[in-house]
Amino acid sequence: MTRMRDGINGGTLGTWIKLASPESVEIMAYAGFDFVVIDLEHTTLDLGAASTHIAMARALGVDPLVRVPDHGLSVIQRVLDAGAAGVIVPHVDTVEQARAVVRATRFPPRGDRGSGGTSRAGRWGLLPRADYLDERVLCVVQLESEPAMKNAREILALDGVRAALVGTADLSMSMGVAAGGDEVDRLVTAALEAAAAAGVPIGTASATSDQARAALARGYDYVVVSNDTSILAGGSRAIVNAVKAPVTEGAAR
């Protein structure tokens, strides 16, 4: 793999990919993102589209992560064999769930992932088997509920959990409080401290560049900023609003 071969470094910047067109990944690569997250949880993307996105990202030197839809072994195994640098697994609330998703990313005897060395991850059978069986893929657990945040110290201490992603939107909704409220803030602070103690990178998602900069300043190691659909929608709306804005009499002259 490329920059994420040895893990996420401080200040790493990514964005979500929600559209099926491989040009989305290509544009984000040329824009300078360090990684992309192909989203299979909140989109209609299928495994075929994910495979194409992974290939495009790898060809352009951008690390492809895949947010899988759930904890299922089959999807995790298939996206890793498609060449993903790692997986982001949503709604990991307990140590037991975290241990199971870690096992899904590892080969026996440490895990449950099946061997498929003739896949892209094995360079279609051309990669030496020992290299294919090297388990340095990223297993990123998404902490997005009150139980997950309270279990963060134990979850992040598990061998094989290589990063965490805090989902403050789902966290606040599950608690029935505002996203920026004190209750959420206390849980986030505790999670940041737990990640630091475990030596595990921790990140979050943000909608804007200002929010991303604030997250990094607070102590997050990486951020996933915006997504291809929002970038397209926001740029389109800005153009429409600018062109259709009323022209003042002085400006018209």
JSON list of C-alpha atoms in Angstrom, two decimals:
[
{"chain": "A", "resi": 1, "resn": "MET", "atom": "CA", "xyz": [0.00, 0.00, 0.00]},
{"chain": "A", "resi": 2, "resn": "THR", "atom": "CA", "xyz": [1.01, 3.65, -0.03]},
{"chain": "A", "resi": 3, "resn": "ARG", "atom": "CA", "xyz": [0.95, 6.19, 2.80]},
{"chain": "A", "resi": 4, "resn": "MET", "atom": "CA", "xyz": [-1.27, 4.14, 5.09]},
{"chain": "A", "resi": 5, "resn": "ARG", "atom": "CA", "xyz": [0.91, 1.05, 4.93]},
{"chain": "A", "resi": 6, "resn": "ASP", "atom": "CA", "xyz": [2.14, 1.76, 8.43]},
{"chain": "A", "resi": 7, "resn": "GLY", "atom": "CA", "xyz": [-0.98, 3.52, 9.70]},
{"chain": "A", "resi": 8, "resn": "ILE", "atom": "CA", "xyz": [-2.59, 6.94, 9.76]},
{"chain": "A", "resi": 9, "resn": "ASN", "atom": "CA", "xyz": [-0.27, 9.85, 10.44]},
{"chain": "A", "resi": 10, "resn": "GLY", "atom": "CA", "xyz": [-1.22, 13.11, 12.14]},
{"chain": "A", "resi": 11, "resn": "GLY", "atom": "CA", "xyz": [-3.09, 15.60, 9.99]},
{"chain": "A", "resi": 12, "resn": "THR", "atom": "CA", "xyz": [-4.07, 13.05, 7.36]},
{"chain": "A", "resi": 13, "resn": "LEU", "atom": "CA", "xyz": [-6.95, 14.30, 5.20]},
{"chain": "A", "resi": 14, "resn": "GLY", "atom": "CA", "xyz": [-9.63, 12.25, 3.48]},
{"chain": "A", "resi": 15, "resn": "THR", "atom": "CA", "xyz": [-13.07, 12.60, 1.94]},
{"chain": "A", "resi": 16, "resn": "TRP", "atom": "CA", "xyz": [-16.09, 10.35, 1.37]},
{"chain": "A", "resi": 17, "resn": "ILE", "atom": "CA", "xyz": [-16.90, 8.89, -2.04]},
{"chain": "A", "resi": 18, "resn": "LYS", "atom": "CA", "xyz": [-20.63, 8.42, -2.61]},
{"chain": "A", "resi": 19, "resn": "LEU", "atom": "CA", "xyz": [-21.00, 8.51, -6.41]},
{"chain": "A", "resi": 20, "resn": "ALA", "atom": "CA", "xyz": [-20.36, 5.53, -8.68]},
{"chain": "A", "resi": 21, "resn": "SER", "atom": "CA", "xyz": [-18.28, 7.41, -11.24]},
{"chain": "A", "resi": 22, "resn": "PRO", "atom": "CA", "xyz": [-14.54, 6.67, -10.90]},
{"chain": "A", "resi": 23, "resn": "GLU", "atom": "CA", "xyz": [-13.90, 10.30, -11.82]},
{"chain": "A", "resi": 24, "resn": "SER", "atom": "CA", "xyz": [-14.90, 11.17, -8.24]},
{"chain": "A", "resi": 25, "resn": "VAL", "atom": "CA", "xyz": [-11.83, 9.36, -6.92]},
{"chain": "A", "resi": 26, "resn": "GLU", "atom": "CA", "xyz": [-9.66, 10.73, -9.72]},
{"chain": "A", "resi": 27, "resn": "ILE", "atom": "CA", "xyz": [-10.64, 14.33, -8.93]},
{"chain": "A", "resi": 28, "resn": "MET", "atom": "CA", "xyz": [-10.04, 13.88, -5.20]},
{"chain": "A", "resi": 29, "resn": "ALA", "atom": "CA", "xyz": [-6.61, 12.41, -5.92]},
{"chain": "A", "resi": 30, "resn": "TYR", "atom": "CA", "xyz": [-5.62, 15.34, -8.11]},
{"chain": "A", "resi": 31, "resn": "ALA", "atom": "CA", "xyz": [-7.01, 17.73, -5.48]},
{"chain": "A", "resi": 32, "resn": "GLY", "atom": "CA", "xyz": [-4.49, 16.36, -2.98]},
{"chain": "A", "resi": 33, "resn": "PHE", "atom": "CA", "xyz": [-6.46, 14.25, -0.51]},
{"chain": "A", "resi": 34, "resn": "ASP", "atom": "CA", "xyz": [-4.38, 11.61, 1.28]},
{"chain": "A", "resi": 35, "resn": "PHE", "atom": "CA", "xyz": [-7.14, 9.01, 1.23]},
{"chain": "A", "resi": 36, "resn": "VAL", "atom": "CA", "xyz": [-10.72, 8.42, 0.16]},
{"chain": "A", "resi": 37, "resn": "VAL", "atom": "CA", "xyz": [-13.44, 6.51, 1.96]},
{"chain": "A", "resi": 38, "resn": "ILE", "atom": "CA", "xyz": [-15.73, 4.59, -0.37]},
{"chain": "A", "resi": 39, "resn": "ASP", "atom": "CA", "xyz": [-19.06, 4.59, 1.44]},
{"chain": "A", "resi": 40, "resn": "LEU", "atom": "CA", "xyz": [-21.09, 1.38, 1.28]},
{"chain": "A", "resi": 41, "resn": "GLU", "atom": "CA", "xyz": [-23.16, 2.27, 4.34]},
{"chain": "A", "resi": 42, "resn": "HIS", "atom": "CA", "xyz": [-25.06, 5.37, 3.25]},
{"chain": "A", "resi": 43, "resn": "THR", "atom": "CA", "xyz": [-25.09, 5.04, -0.53]},
{"chain": "A", "resi": 44, "resn": "THR", "atom": "CA", "xyz": [-26.31, 2.69, -3.25]},
{"chain": "A", "resi": 45, "resn": "LEU", "atom": "CA", "xyz": [-22.75, 1.82, -4.28]},
{"chain": "A", "resi": 46, "resn": "ASP", "atom": "CA", "xyz": [-22.19, -1.89, -4.88]},
{"chain": "A", "resi": 47, "resn": "LEU", "atom": "CA", "xyz": [-19.04, -4.00, -4.66]},
{"chain": "A", "resi": 48, "resn": "GLY", "atom": "CA", "xyz": [-18.36, -3.57, -8.37]},
{"chain": "A", "resi": 49, "resn": "ALA", "atom": "CA", "xyz": [-18.26, 0.21, -8.03]},
{"chain": "A", "resi": 50, "resn": "ALA", "atom": "CA", "xyz": [-16.14, -0.10, -4.89]},
{"chain": "A", "resi": 51, "resn": "SER", "atom": "CA", "xyz": [-13.64, -2.29, -6.75]},
{"chain": "A", "resi": 52, "resn": "THR", "atom": "CA", "xyz": [-13.34, 0.27, -9.55]},
{"chain": "A", "resi": 53, "resn": "HIS", "atom": "CA", "xyz": [-12.86, 3.08, -7.03]},
{"chain": "A", "resi": 54, "resn": "ILE", "atom": "CA", "xyz": [-10.18, 1.09, -5.22]},
{"chain": "A", "resi": 55, "resn": "ALA", "atom": "CA", "xyz": [-8.29, 0.45, -8.45]},
{"chain": "A", "resi": 56, "resn": "MET", "atom": "CA", "xyz": [-8.45, 4.13, -9.43]},
{"chain": "A", "resi": 57, "resn": "ALA", "atom": "CA", "xyz": [-7.23, 5.27, -6.02]},
{"chain": "A", "resi": 58, "resn": "ARG", "atom": "CA", "xyz": [-4.34, 2.81, -5.95]},
{"chain": "A", "resi": 59, "resn": "ALA", "atom": "CA", "xyz": [-3.27, 3.80, -9.46]},
{"chain": "A", "resi": 60, "resn": "LEU", "atom": "CA", "xyz": [-3.12, 7.47, -8.39]},
{"chain": "A", "resi": 61, "resn": "GLY", "atom": "CA", "xyz": [-1.34, 6.88, -5.09]},
{"chain": "A", "resi": 62, "resn": "VAL", "atom": "CA", "xyz": [-4.31, 7.65, -2.84]},
{"chain": "A", "resi": 63, "resn": "ASP", "atom": "CA", "xyz": [-5.20, 5.18, -0.13]},
{"chain": "A", "resi": 64, "resn": "PRO", "atom": "CA", "xyz": [-8.67, 3.64, -0.51]},
{"chain": "A", "resi": 65, "resn": "LEU", "atom": "CA", "xyz": [-10.63, 2.81, 2.62]},
{"chain": "A", "resi": 66, "resn": "VAL", "atom": "CA", "xyz": [-14.10, 1.32, 2.47]},
{"chain": "A", "resi": 67, "resn": "ARG", "atom": "CA", "xyz": [-16.83, 1.97, 5.00]},
{"chain": "A", "resi": 68, "resn": "VAL", "atom": "CA", "xyz": [-18.66, -1.32, 5.00]},
{"chain": "A", "resi": 69, "resn": "PRO", "atom": "CA", "xyz": [-22.42, -1.45, 5.68]},
{"chain": "A", "resi": 70, "resn": "ASP", "atom": "CA", "xyz": [-22.21, -3.63, 8.79]},
{"chain": "A", "resi": 71, "resn": "HIS", "atom": "CA", "xyz": [-20.02, -6.11, 10.66]},
{"chain": "A", "resi": 72, "resn": "GLY", "atom": "CA", "xyz": [-20.47, -8.93, 8.14]},
{"chain": "A", "resi": 73, "resn": "LEU", "atom": "CA", "xyz": [-17.38, -10.98, 7.34]},
{"chain": "A", "resi": 74, "resn": "SER", "atom": "CA", "xyz": [-18.23, -11.48, 3.67]},
{"chain": "A", "resi": 75, "resn": "VAL", "atom": "CA", "xyz": [-18.21, -7.80, 2.65]},
{"chain": "A", "resi": 76, "resn": "ILE", "atom": "CA", "xyz": [-15.11, -7.04, 4.72]},
{"chain": "A", "resi": 77, "resn": "GLN", "atom": "CA", "xyz": [-13.27, -9.94, 3.13]},
{"chain": "A", "resi": 78, "resn": "ARG", "atom": "CA", "xyz": [-14.30, -8.99, -0.40]},
{"chain": "A", "resi": 79, "resn": "VAL", "atom": "CA", "xyz": [-13.33, -5.32, -0.18]},
{"chain": "A", "resi": 80, "resn": "LEU", "atom": "CA", "xyz": [-9.97, -6.23, 1.33]},
{"chain": "A", "resi": 81, "resn": "ASP", "atom": "CA", "xyz": [-9.34, -8.70, -1.48]},
{"chain": "A", "resi": 82, "resn": "ALA", "atom": "CA", "xyz": [-10.38, -5.96, -3.89]},
{"chain": "A", "resi": 83, "resn": "GLY", "atom": "CA", "xyz": [-7.34, -4.05, -2.62]},
{"chain": "A", "resi": 84, "resn": "ALA", "atom": "CA", "xyz": [-8.72, -1.70, 0.02]},
{"chain": "A", "resi": 85, "resn": "ALA", "atom": "CA", "xyz": [-6.13, -0.31, 2.41]},
{"chain": "A", "resi": 86, "resn": "GLY", "atom": "CA", "xyz": [-8.59, -1.01, 5.19]},
{"chain": "A", "resi": 87, "resn": "VAL", "atom": "CA", "xyz": [-12.17, -0.88, 6.35]},
{"chain": "A", "resi": 88, "resn": "ILE", "atom": "CA", "xyz": [-14.17, 1.51, 8.50]},
{"chain": "A", "resi": 89, "resn": "VAL", "atom": "CA", "xyz": [-16.76, -0.51, 10.40]},
{"chain": "A", "resi": 90, "resn": "PRO", "atom": "CA", "xyz": [-19.83, 1.39, 11.66]},
{"chain": "A", "resi": 91, "resn": "HIS", "atom": "CA", "xyz": [-21.58, 1.05, 15.01]},
{"chain": "A", "resi": 92, "resn": "VAL", "atom": "CA", "xyz": [-18.89, -0.76, 16.97]},
{"chain": "A", "resi": 93, "resn": "ASP", "atom": "CA", "xyz": [-20.32, -0.42, 20.45]},
{"chain": "A", "resi": 94, "resn": "THR", "atom": "CA", "xyz": [-18.68, -3.17, 22.51]},
{"chain": "A", "resi": 95, "resn": "VAL", "atom": "CA", "xyz": [-15.36, -4.91, 22.98]},
{"chain": "A", "resi": 96, "resn": "GLU", "atom": "CA", "xyz": [-16.91, -8.13, 21.69]},
{"chain": "A", "resi": 97, "resn": "GLN", "atom": "CA", "xyz": [-18.03, -6.44, 18.47]},
{"chain": "A", "resi": 98, "resn": "ALA", "atom": "CA", "xyz": [-14.61, -4.85, 18.03]},
{"chain": "A", "resi": 99, "resn": "ARG", "atom": "CA", "xyz": [-12.89, -8.18, 18.52]},
{"chain": "A", "resi": 100, "resn": "ALA", "atom": "CA", "xyz": [-15.14, -9.78, 15.88]},
{"chain": "A", "resi": 101, "resn": "VAL", "atom": "CA", "xyz": [-14.48, -7.11, 13.24]},
{"chain": "A", "resi": 102, "resn": "VAL", "atom": "CA", "xyz": [-10.74, -7.32, 13.89]},
{"chain": "A", "resi": 103, "resn": "ARG", "atom": "CA", "xyz": [-10.92, -11.07, 13.29]},
{"chain": "A", "resi": 104, "resn": "ALA", "atom": "CA", "xyz": [-12.73, -10.38, 10.00]},
{"chain": "A", "resi": 105, "resn": "THR", "atom": "CA", "xyz": [-9.64, -8.51, 8.78]},
{"chain": "A", "resi": 106, "resn": "ARG", "atom": "CA", "xyz": [-7.14, -11.19, 9.81]},
{"chain": "A", "resi": 107, "resn": "PHE", "atom": "CA", "xyz": [-6.22, -14.60, 8.50]},
{"chain": "A", "resi": 108, "resn": "PRO", "atom": "CA", "xyz": [-6.25, -17.73, 10.68]},
{"chain": "A", "resi": 109, "resn": "PRO", "atom": "CA", "xyz": [-5.18, -18.51, 13.32]},
{"chain": "A", "resi": 110, "resn": "ARG", "atom": "CA", "xyz": [-5.66, -14.88, 14.47]},
{"chain": "A", "resi": 111, "resn": "GLY", "atom": "CA", "xyz": [-8.82, -14.28, 12.49]},
{"chain": "A", "resi": 112, "resn": "ASP", "atom": "CA", "xyz": [-11.53, -15.55, 10.16]},
{"chain": "A", "resi": 113, "resn": "ARG", "atom": "CA", "xyz": [-10.59, -14.00, 6.81]},
{"chain": "A", "resi": 114, "resn": "GLY", "atom": "CA", "xyz": [-10.36, -16.54, 4.02]},
{"chain": "A", "resi": 115, "resn": "SER", "atom": "CA", "xyz": [-7.46, -16.78, 1.60]},
{"chain": "A", "resi": 116, "resn": "GLY", "atom": "CA", "xyz": [-7.97, -15.29, -1.86]},
{"chain": "A", "resi": 117, "resn": "GLY", "atom": "CA", "xyz": [-4.52, -14.57, -3.22]},
{"chain": "A", "resi": 118, "resn": "THR", "atom": "CA", "xyz": [-5.61, -14.45, -6.86]},
{"chain": "A", "resi": 119, "resn": "SER", "atom": "CA", "xyz": [-7.47, -11.19, -6.13]},
{"chain": "A", "resi": 120, "resn": "ARG", "atom": "CA", "xyz": [-6.21, -7.62, -6.57]},
{"chain": "A", "resi": 121, "resn": "ALA", "atom": "CA", "xyz": [-4.86, -7.72, -3.01]},
{"chain": "A", "resi": 122, "resn": "GLY", "atom": "CA", "xyz": [-2.66, -10.60, -4.15]},
{"chain": "A", "resi": 123, "resn": "ARG", "atom": "CA", "xyz": [-1.84, -8.88, -7.45]},
{"chain": "A", "resi": 124, "resn": "TRP", "atom": "CA", "xyz": [-3.94, -11.50, -9.21]},
{"chain": "A", "resi": 125, "resn": "GLY", "atom": "CA", "xyz": [-1.76, -14.32, -7.88]},
{"chain": "A", "resi": 126, "resn": "LEU", "atom": "CA", "xyz": [1.57, -12.65, -8.70]},
{"chain": "A", "resi": 127, "resn": "LEU", "atom": "CA", "xyz": [2.30, -11.47, -5.14]},
{"chain": "A", "resi": 128, "resn": "PRO", "atom": "CA", "xyz": [4.29, -13.90, -2.96]},
{"chain": "A", "resi": 129, "resn": "ARG", "atom": "CA", "xyz": [1.92, -15.64, -0.58]},
{"chain": "A", "resi": 130, "resn": "ALA", "atom": "CA", "xyz": [3.77, -14.39, 2.50]},
{"chain": "A", "resi": 131, "resn": "ASP", "atom": "CA", "xyz": [3.23, -10.82, 1.34]},
{"chain": "A", "resi": 132, "resn": "TYR", "atom": "CA", "xyz": [-0.46, -11.43, 0.63]},
{"chain": "A", "resi": 133, "resn": "LEU", "atom": "CA", "xyz": [-0.91, -12.88, 4.11]},
{"chain": "A", "resi": 134, "resn": "ASP", "atom": "CA", "xyz": [0.72, -9.82, 5.69]},
{"chain": "A", "resi": 135, "resn": "GLU", "atom": "CA", "xyz": [-2.08, -8.40, 7.86]},
{"chain": "A", "resi": 136, "resn": "ARG", "atom": "CA", "xyz": [-1.20, -4.72, 7.84]},
{"chain": "A", "resi": 137, "resn": "VAL", "atom": "CA", "xyz": [-4.61, -3.57, 6.65]},
{"chain": "A", "resi": 138, "resn": "LEU", "atom": "CA", "xyz": [-6.36, -0.88, 8.64]},
{"chain": "A", "resi": 139, "resn": "CYS", "atom": "CA", "xyz": [-9.24, -1.91, 10.86]},
{"chain": "A", "resi": 140, "resn": "VAL", "atom": "CA", "xyz": [-10.98, 1.33, 11.81]},
{"chain": "A", "resi": 141, "resn": "VAL", "atom": "CA", "xyz": [-13.81, 1.11, 14.33]},
{"chain": "A", "resi": 142, "resn": "GLN", "atom": "CA", "xyz": [-16.51, 3.77, 14.19]},
{"chain": "A", "resi": 143, "resn": "LEU", "atom": "CA", "xyz": [-17.58, 4.98, 17.62]},
{"chain": "A", "resi": 144, "resn": "GLU", "atom": "CA", "xyz": [-20.99, 6.62, 17.31]},
{"chain": "A", "resi": 145, "resn": "SER", "atom": "CA", "xyz": [-23.06, 5.78, 20.37]},
{"chain": "A", "resi": 146, "resn": "GLU", "atom": "CA", "xyz": [-22.85, 6.48, 24.08]},
{"chain": "A", "resi": 147, "resn": "PRO", "atom": "CA", "xyz": [-21.96, 2.84, 24.90]},
{"chain": "A", "resi": 148, "resn": "ALA", "atom": "CA", "xyz": [-19.21, 2.90, 22.25]},
{"chain": "A", "resi": 149, "resn": "MET", "atom": "CA", "xyz": [-17.69, 6.05, 23.70]},
{"chain": "A", "resi": 150, "resn": "LYS", "atom": "CA", "xyz": [-17.85, 4.70, 27.24]},
{"chain": "A", "resi": 151, "resn": "ASN", "atom": "CA", "xyz": [-16.18, 1.47, 26.06]},
{"chain": "A", "resi": 152, "resn": "ALA", "atom": "CA", "xyz": [-13.59, 3.34, 23.99]},
{"chain": "A", "resi": 153, "resn": "ARG", "atom": "CA", "xyz": [-10.64, 2.66, 26.29]},
{"chain": "A", "resi": 154, "resn": "GLU", "atom": "CA", "xyz": [-11.17, -1.10, 26.17]},
{"chain": "A", "resi": 155, "resn": "ILE", "atom": "CA", "xyz": [-12.03, -1.13, 22.46]},
{"chain": "A", "resi": 156, "resn": "LEU", "atom": "CA", "xyz": [-8.96, 0.87, 21.45]},
{"chain": "A", "resi": 157, "resn": "ALA", "atom": "CA", "xyz": [-6.69, -1.29, 23.59]},
{"chain": "A", "resi": 158, "resn": "LEU", "atom": "CA", "xyz": [-7.51, -4.37, 21.49]},
{"chain": "A", "resi": 159, "resn": "ASP", "atom": "CA", "xyz": [-4.73, -5.75, 19.31]},
{"chain": "A", "resi": 160, "resn": "GLY", "atom": "CA", "xyz": [-5.72, -5.18, 15.70]},
{"chain": "A", "resi": 161, "resn": "VAL", "atom": "CA", "xyz": [-7.80, -2.02, 16.18]},
{"chain": "A", "resi": 162, "resn": "ARG", "atom": "CA", "xyz": [-5.57, 0.35, 14.22]},
{"chain": "A", "resi": 163, "resn": "ALA", "atom": "CA", "xyz": [-7.69, 3.51, 14.25]},
{"chain": "A", "resi": 164, "resn": "ALA", "atom": "CA", "xyz": [-11.02, 4.92, 15.37]},
{"chain": "A", "resi": 165, "resn": "LEU", "atom": "CA", "xyz": [-13.52, 7.29, 13.80]},
{"chain": "A", "resi": 166, "resn": "VAL", "atom": "CA", "xyz": [-15.85, 9.27, 16.05]},
{"chain": "A", "resi": 167, "resn": "GLY", "atom": "CA", "xyz": [-19.30, 9.87, 14.57]},
{"chain": "A", "resi": 168, "resn": "THR", "atom": "CA", "xyz": [-20.62, 12.84, 16.54]},
{"chain": "A", "resi": 169, "resn": "ALA", "atom": "CA", "xyz": [-23.80, 13.20, 14.47]},
{"chain": "A", "resi": 170, "resn": "ASP", "atom": "CA", "xyz": [-25.08, 9.71, 15.28]},
{"chain": "A", "resi": 171, "resn": "LEU", "atom": "CA", "xyz": [-23.72, 10.00, 18.81]},
{"chain": "A", "resi": 172, "resn": "SER", "atom": "CA", "xyz": [-25.71, 13.14, 19.56]},
{"chain": "A", "resi": 173, "resn": "MET", "atom": "CA", "xyz": [-28.85, 11.75, 17.92]},
{"chain": "A", "resi": 174, "resn": "SER", "atom": "CA", "xyz": [-28.62, 8.54, 19.94]},
{"chain": "A", "resi": 175, "resn": "MET", "atom": "CA", "xyz": [-28.32, 10.62, 23.11]},
{"chain": "A", "resi": 176, "resn": "GLY", "atom": "CA", "xyz": [-31.07, 13.05, 22.13]},
{"chain": "A", "resi": 177, "resn": "VAL", "atom": "CA", "xyz": [-28.83, 16.08, 22.63]},
{"chain": "A", "resi": 178, "resn": "ALA", "atom": "CA", "xyz": [-27.25, 18.78, 20.47]},
{"chain": "A", "resi": 179, "resn": "ALA", "atom": "CA", "xyz": [-24.09, 17.80, 18.59]},
{"chain": "A", "resi": 180, "resn": "GLY", "atom": "CA", "xyz": [-22.05, 20.54, 20.25]},
{"chain": "A", "resi": 181, "resn": "GLY", "atom": "CA", "xyz": [-23.44, 20.02, 23.74]},
{"chain": "A", "resi": 182, "resn": "ASP", "atom": "CA", "xyz": [-21.44, 19.46, 26.90]},
{"chain": "A", "resi": 183, "resn": "GLU", "atom": "CA", "xyz": [-22.48, 15.81, 27.21]},
{"chain": "A", "resi": 184, "resn": "VAL", "atom": "CA", "xyz": [-21.10, 14.98, 23.77]},
{"chain": "A", "resi": 185, "resn": "ASP", "atom": "CA", "xyz": [-18.01, 17.09, 24.40]},
{"chain": "A", "resi": 186, "resn": "ARG", "atom": "CA", "xyz": [-17.17, 15.14, 27.56]},
{"chain": "A", "resi": 187, "resn": "LEU", "atom": "CA", "xyz": [-17.46, 11.81, 25.77]},
{"chain": "A", "resi": 188, "resn": "VAL", "atom": "CA", "xyz": [-15.32, 13.03, 22.88]},
{"chain": "A", "resi": 189, "resn": "THR", "atom": "CA", "xyz": [-12.64, 14.26, 25.28]},
{"chain": "A", "resi": 190, "resn": "ALA", "atom": "CA", "xyz": [-12.60, 10.88, 27.01]},
{"chain": "A", "resi": 191, "resn": "ALA", "atom": "CA", "xyz": [-12.29, 9.09, 23.66]},
{"chain": "A", "resi": 192, "resn": "LEU", "atom": "CA", "xyz": [-9.39, 11.32, 22.60]},
{"chain": "A", "resi": 193, "resn": "GLU", "atom": "CA", "xyz": [-7.64, 10.55, 25.86]},
{"chain": "A", "resi": 194, "resn": "ALA", "atom": "CA", "xyz": [-8.29, 6.82, 25.45]},
{"chain": "A", "resi": 195, "resn": "ALA", "atom": "CA", "xyz": [-6.85, 6.87, 21.93]},
{"chain": "A", "resi": 196, "resn": "ALA", "atom": "CA", "xyz": [-3.76, 8.73, 23.10]},
{"chain": "A", "resi": 197, "resn": "ALA", "atom": "CA", "xyz": [-3.25, 6.22, 25.91]},
{"chain": "A", "resi": 198, "resn": "ALA", "atom": "CA", "xyz": [-3.57, 3.31, 23.47]},
{"chain": "A", "resi": 199, "resn": "GLY", "atom": "CA", "xyz": [-1.40, 4.95, 20.81]},
{"chain": "A", "resi": 200, "resn": "VAL", "atom": "CA", "xyz": [-4.23, 4.56, 18.29]},
{"chain": "A", "resi": 201, "resn": "PRO", "atom": "CA", "xyz": [-5.02, 7.33, 15.76]},
{"chain": "A", "resi": 202, "resn": "ILE", "atom": "CA", "xyz": [-8.50, 8.79, 16.14]},
{"chain": "A", "resi": 203, "resn": "GLY", "atom": "CA", "xyz": [-10.39, 10.87, 13.63]},
{"chain": "A", "resi": 204, "resn": "THR", "atom": "CA", "xyz": [-13.77, 12.35, 12.87]},
{"chain": "A", "resi": 205, "resn": "ALA", "atom": "CA", "xyz": [-15.86, 13.52, 9.95]},
{"chain": "A", "resi": 206, "resn": "SER", "atom": "CA", "xyz": [-16.54, 17.16, 9.20]},
{"chain": "A", "resi": 207, "resn": "ALA", "atom": "CA", "xyz": [-18.69, 19.02, 6.70]},
{"chain": "A", "resi": 208, "resn": "THR", "atom": "CA", "xyz": [-16.41, 22.01, 6.13]},
{"chain": "A", "resi": 209, "resn": "SER", "atom": "CA", "xyz": [-12.73, 22.91, 6.06]},
{"chain": "A", "resi": 210, "resn": "ASP", "atom": "CA", "xyz": [-13.16, 25.17, 9.10]},
{"chain": "A", "resi": 211, "resn": "GLN", "atom": "CA", "xyz": [-14.64, 22.28, 11.07]},
{"chain": "A", "resi": 212, "resn": "ALA", "atom": "CA", "xyz": [-11.79, 20.05, 9.93]},
{"chain": "A", "resi": 213, "resn": "ARG", "atom": "CA", "xyz": [-9.16, 22.52, 11.08]},
{"chain": "A", "resi": 214, "resn": "ALA", "atom": "CA", "xyz": [-10.92, 22.84, 14.43]},
{"chain": "A", "resi": 215, "resn": "ALA", "atom": "CA", "xyz": [-11.00, 19.05, 14.82]},
{"chain": "A", "resi": 216, "resn": "LEU", "atom": "CA", "xyz": [-7.27, 18.76, 14.14]},
{"chain": "A", "resi": 217, "resn": "ALA", "atom": "CA", "xyz": [-6.58, 21.59, 16.57]},
{"chain": "A", "resi": 218, "resn": "ARG", "atom": "CA", "xyz": [-8.60, 19.78, 19.21]},
{"chain": "A", "resi": 219, "resn": "GLY", "atom": "CA", "xyz": [-6.42, 16.71, 18.94]},
{"chain": "A", "resi": 220, "resn": "TYR", "atom": "CA", "xyz": [-7.90, 14.47, 16.29]},
{"chain": "A", "resi": 221, "resn": "ASP", "atom": "CA", "xyz": [-5.23, 12.77, 14.16]},
{"chain": "A", "resi": 222, "resn": "TYR", "atom": "CA", "xyz": [-7.16, 12.82, 10.89]},
{"chain": "A", "resi": 223, "resn": "VAL", "atom": "CA", "xyz": [-10.39, 14.09, 9.40]},
{"chain": "A", "resi": 224, "resn": "VAL", "atom": "CA", "xyz": [-12.74, 12.98, 6.65]},
{"chain": "A", "resi": 225, "resn": "VAL", "atom": "CA", "xyz": [-13.97, 16.23, 5.12]},
{"chain": "A", "resi": 226, "resn": "SER", "atom": "CA", "xyz": [-17.15, 16.59, 3.07]},
{"chain": "A", "resi": 227, "resn": "ASN", "atom": "CA", "xyz": [-17.84, 14.19, 0.17]},
{"chain": "A", "resi": 228, "resn": "ASP", "atom": "CA", "xyz": [-18.06, 14.18, -3.61]},
{"chain": "A", "resi": 229, "resn": "THR", "atom": "CA", "xyz": [-21.82, 14.79, -3.71]},
{"chain": "A", "resi": 230, "resn": "SER", "atom": "CA", "xyz": [-21.75, 17.73, -1.29]},
{"chain": "A", "resi": 231, "resn": "ILE", "atom": "CA", "xyz": [-18.76, 19.29, -3.06]},
{"chain": "A", "resi": 232, "resn": "LEU", "atom": "CA", "xyz": [-20.63, 19.05, -6.38]},
{"chain": "A", "resi": 233, "resn": "ALA", "atom": "CA", "xyz": [-23.89, 20.29, -4.88]},
{"chain": "A", "resi": 234, "resn": "GLY", "atom": "CA", "xyz": [-22.27, 23.17, -3.02]},
{"chain": "A", "resi": 235, "resn": "GLY", "atom": "CA", "xyz": [-20.28, 24.30, -6.03]},
{"chain": "A", "resi": 236, "resn": "SER", "atom": "CA", "xyz": [-23.36, 24.11, -8.25]},
{"chain": "A", "resi": 237, "resn": "ARG", "atom": "CA", "xyz": [-25.53, 26.09, -5.83]},
{"chain": "A", "resi": 238, "resn": "ALA", "atom": "CA", "xyz": [-22.83, 28.75, -5.44]},
{"chain": "A", "resi": 239, "resn": "ILE", "atom": "CA", "xyz": [-22.67, 29.24, -9.22]},
{"chain": "A", "resi": 240, "resn": "VAL", "atom": "CA", "xyz": [-26.45, 29.45, -9.56]},
{"chain": "A", "resi": 241, "resn": "ASN", "atom": "CA", "xyz": [-26.77, 31.91, -6.69]},
{"chain": "A", "resi": 242, "resn": "ALA", "atom": "CA", "xyz": [-23.96, 34.09, -8.02]},
{"chain": "A", "resi": 243, "resn": "VAL", "atom": "CA", "xyz": [-25.31, 34.26, -11.55]},
{"chain": "A", "resi": 244, "resn": "LYS", "atom": "CA", "xyz": [-28.92, 34.79, -10.51]},
{"chain": "A", "resi": 245, "resn": "ALA", "atom": "CA", "xyz": [-28.14, 37.37, -7.84]},
{"chain": "A", "resi": 246, "resn": "PRO", "atom": "CA", "xyz": [-29.95, 40.67, -8.44]},
{"chain": "A", "resi": 247, "resn": "VAL", "atom": "CA", "xyz": [-27.85, 43.16, -10.37]},
{"chain": "A", "resi": 248, "resn": "THR", "atom": "CA", "xyz": [-27.77, 46.62, -8.84]},
{"chain": "A", "resi": 249, "resn": "GLU", "atom": "CA", "xyz": [-28.30, 49.65, -11.04]},
{"chain": "A", "resi": 250, "resn": "GLY", "atom": "CA", "xyz": [-24.74, 50.85, -10.53]},
{"chain": "A", "resi": 251, "resn": "ALA", "atom": "CA", "xyz": [-23.26, 47.45, -11.33]},
{"chain": "A", "resi": 252, "resn": "ALA", "atom": "CA", "xyz": [-25.37, 47.19, -14.48]},
{"chain": "A", "resi": 253, "resn": "ARG", "atom": "CA", "xyz": [-23.81, 50.32, -15.89]}
]
